[in-house]
Coordinates of C-alpha atoms and ligand atoms in Angstrom, one line a residue:
M1 CA -0.2 0.1 -0.2
A2 CA 1.3 3.4 -0.8
K3 CA 2.5 5.5 1.9
L4 CA 0.7 8.6 3.2
K5 CA 1.7 11.9 2.9
L6 CA 2.5 14.1 6.3
A7 CA 3.4 17.3 6.3
T8 CA 3.8 19.6 9.0
Q9 CA 4.3 23.2 10.1
W10 CA 5.0 25.0 13.2
L11 CA 3.2 28.6 13.3
E12 CA 4.0 30.9 16.3
E13 CA 5.1 27.9 18.2
C14 CA 7.4 27.5 21.3
A15 CA 8.8 23.9 19.9
G16 CA 7.3 21.8 22.1
C17 CA 4.4 20.7 20.0
H18 CA 7.2 19.6 17.6
M19 CA 9.2 17.9 20.0
S20 CA 6.1 16.1 21.4
I21 CA 6.2 14.2 18.0
L22 CA 9.5 12.7 18.9
D23 CA 7.5 11.1 22.3
I24 CA 5.8 8.9 20.5
D25 CA 9.6 7.1 20.7
E26 CA 9.9 3.8 19.1
R27 CA 6.5 4.2 17.3
I28 CA 8.3 6.7 14.6
V29 CA 9.7 3.4 13.4
E30 CA 6.7 1.8 13.0
L31 CA 4.6 5.3 11.8
L32 CA 7.0 5.9 9.2
K33 CA 6.3 2.3 7.7
H34 CA 3.1 4.2 6.4
V35 CA 3.7 7.3 6.1
E36 CA 6.5 9.8 4.2
L37 CA 7.6 12.9 5.8
T38 CA 6.7 15.7 3.4
S39 CA 7.5 19.2 4.3
S40 CA 8.4 19.8 8.4
P41 CA 10.9 21.3 10.8
L42 CA 11.9 18.2 11.7
T43 CA 13.1 18.1 7.2
D44 CA 13.4 21.3 7.3
L45 CA 11.5 21.6 4.1
K46 CA 9.3 25.1 4.9
H47 CA 5.9 24.4 2.2
P48 CA 3.9 21.0 1.8
P49 CA 4.4 19.9 -1.7
E50 CA 2.0 21.6 -4.2
E51 CA 0.7 18.5 -5.2
G52 CA -1.3 17.8 -1.8
V53 CA -0.9 15.8 1.2
D54 CA -3.0 13.6 2.8
I55 CA -2.6 14.9 6.6
G56 CA -1.2 18.1 7.5
I57 CA -0.5 19.1 11.2
L58 CA -0.2 22.4 12.3
S59 CA 1.2 23.9 15.3
G60 CA 1.3 27.3 17.6
A61 CA -1.4 30.0 17.2
V62 CA -1.6 32.4 14.1
G63 CA 0.1 36.1 14.9
N64 CA 1.2 37.3 12.0
E65 CA 0.3 37.4 8.2
E66 CA 3.3 34.9 6.9
E67 CA 0.9 32.7 9.3
V68 CA -2.0 33.6 8.0
Q69 CA -0.6 32.3 4.7
D70 CA 0.8 29.4 5.7
A71 CA -2.3 27.9 7.2
R72 CA -4.1 29.0 4.4
E73 CA -1.5 27.0 2.4
M74 CA -1.6 23.9 4.6
R75 CA -5.6 23.9 4.4
A76 CA -5.6 24.6 0.2
R77 CA -3.0 21.3 0.3
A78 CA -3.8 19.1 3.2
K79 CA -6.9 16.3 2.8
T80 CA -7.3 16.4 6.6
L81 CA -5.9 18.9 8.6
I82 CA -5.2 18.5 12.1
A83 CA -5.2 21.2 15.1
F84 CA -2.0 20.3 16.8
G85 CA -1.7 21.8 20.2
D86 CA -3.8 23.9 22.7
C87 CA -1.8 27.0 21.0
A88 CA -3.9 25.5 17.5
V89 CA -6.7 24.8 19.2
F90 CA -7.1 27.5 21.0
G91 CA -4.6 30.0 20.8
G92 CA -3.5 29.0 24.1
V93 CA -0.6 30.8 25.7
C94 CA 0.3 33.0 22.9
T95 CA -3.4 35.1 23.0
L96 CA -2.0 36.7 26.1
R97 CA -1.2 39.5 23.6
N98 CA -5.0 39.8 23.4
F99 CA -4.8 42.2 26.2
F100 CA -3.0 44.4 24.6
T101 CA -2.6 46.6 21.6
K102 CA 0.0 45.9 19.1
D103 CA 1.3 48.8 19.7
E104 CA 1.7 48.1 23.5
V105 CA 3.3 44.9 22.7
L106 CA 6.2 46.0 20.7
R107 CA 7.0 48.5 22.9
R108 CA 7.3 46.8 25.5
A109 CA 9.3 44.0 23.9
Y110 CA 11.9 46.4 22.0
V111 CA 11.6 49.5 23.6
E112 CA 10.6 49.7 27.2
A113 CA 11.7 45.8 28.5
E114 CA 14.3 46.5 31.4
S115 CA 17.4 44.9 29.4
T116 CA 17.2 47.4 26.6
M117 CA 19.2 50.7 26.4
D118 CA 18.1 53.1 22.9
G119 CA 15.6 50.2 21.7
H120 CA 13.7 51.0 18.6
V121 CA 10.7 48.4 16.7
P122 CA 12.1 46.9 14.0
E123 CA 10.8 47.6 10.5
H124 CA 12.0 45.4 7.6
E125 CA 10.3 44.4 4.5
D126 CA 11.1 40.7 5.4
L127 CA 9.5 41.2 9.1
S128 CA 5.9 39.6 8.8
P129 CA 3.1 42.2 10.3
L130 CA 1.7 41.2 13.6
T131 CA -2.6 40.3 13.3
E132 CA -4.5 42.5 15.0
R133 CA -4.9 39.4 17.3
V134 CA -3.6 36.2 18.1
M135 CA -5.6 33.4 16.4
S136 CA -6.3 29.6 17.0
V137 CA -5.8 27.9 13.5
G138 CA -9.5 27.3 13.4
D139 CA -10.2 30.9 13.2
V140 CA -8.5 30.9 10.2
V141 CA -9.0 27.7 7.9
P142 CA -11.5 24.8 8.7
V143 CA -10.0 22.2 10.8
D144 CA -10.6 18.4 10.5
V145 CA -9.1 17.2 13.9
Y146 CA -8.9 19.2 17.1
L147 CA -5.8 17.7 19.3
P148 CA -5.0 19.4 22.2
G149 CA -2.7 19.5 25.0
C150 CA 0.5 21.7 26.0
P151 CA 1.9 19.6 24.3
P152 CA -0.4 17.1 23.4
N153 CA 0.5 13.7 25.2
A154 CA 2.7 11.2 23.0
D155 CA -0.1 8.6 23.3
T156 CA -3.0 10.6 22.0
I157 CA -0.6 11.5 19.4
W158 CA 0.0 8.4 17.9
Y159 CA -4.0 7.1 18.6
V160 CA -4.8 9.9 16.0
L161 CA -2.1 9.5 13.5
S162 CA -2.9 5.6 13.7
E163 CA -6.3 5.9 13.4
L164 CA -6.0 8.0 10.2
I165 CA -3.3 5.3 8.7
A166 CA -6.4 3.1 9.4
G167 CA -8.5 5.2 7.6
R168 CA -10.6 6.3 10.5
M169 CA -11.7 9.6 12.0
P170 CA -10.4 9.5 15.4
K171 CA -13.0 10.6 18.4
L172 CA -10.7 12.3 21.1
E173 CA -13.2 11.8 24.2
G174 CA -13.0 12.1 27.8
D175 CA -10.1 10.6 29.7
K176 CA -9.4 7.4 27.2
T177 CA -8.1 9.4 24.7
L178 CA -7.9 12.6 25.5
K179 CA -4.4 12.6 27.9
Y180 CA -2.6 15.8 28.8
G181 CA 1.3 16.1 29.2
L182 CA 4.0 13.8 29.1
D183 CA 2.7 11.5 32.0
G184 CA -0.9 11.8 30.4
Ligands
SF4_201 S1 0.6 24.2 22.8 FE1 2.1 24.4 24.3 S2 3.7 22.9 23.3 FE2 2.7 23.7 21.8 S3 3.4 25.7 20.9 FE3 1.5 26.4 22.5 S4 3.3 26.7 24.4 FE4 4.4 25.2 23.3

């Protein structure tokens, strides 16, 4: 049977979610028997292939214009899209920014921080503008599977991926499949 194509992308992420994919440990060997990992921070390829993938994973919240485009691109190219981790599912810790205006946040970070002298807010065409507020992935594009956790538990990640490999839509419910943290 042909392998399923899997692409992952991190948006406004601390890297913990992608590290948690590696927490499935030896099951990675089994996973790679069934999927081909295309673009991913793990492979350092930035864009999902134009011909599309079977499973797309987006982790992190959406907080700037580049991340909006990345989310739309993954949605357009993935048959099944997973919002992976609390930041992707509901915005998570990134939404603390939403208590302040963009200008307040930028000034605090680049001008007013106690460790900063003569700071200024950087501007460059390569720096993506912040969105007005931080959003979940589902605020920007339709999501097929919501996989919460900060980061998601390895057993839950494995459950979701193995169900999709088997051609079933995973059902995350109660404490049977919805586990949090490294110890479940
Ligand atoms: S959900 Fe937690 S582990 Fe994942 S990106 Fe957000 S803060 Fe990091």
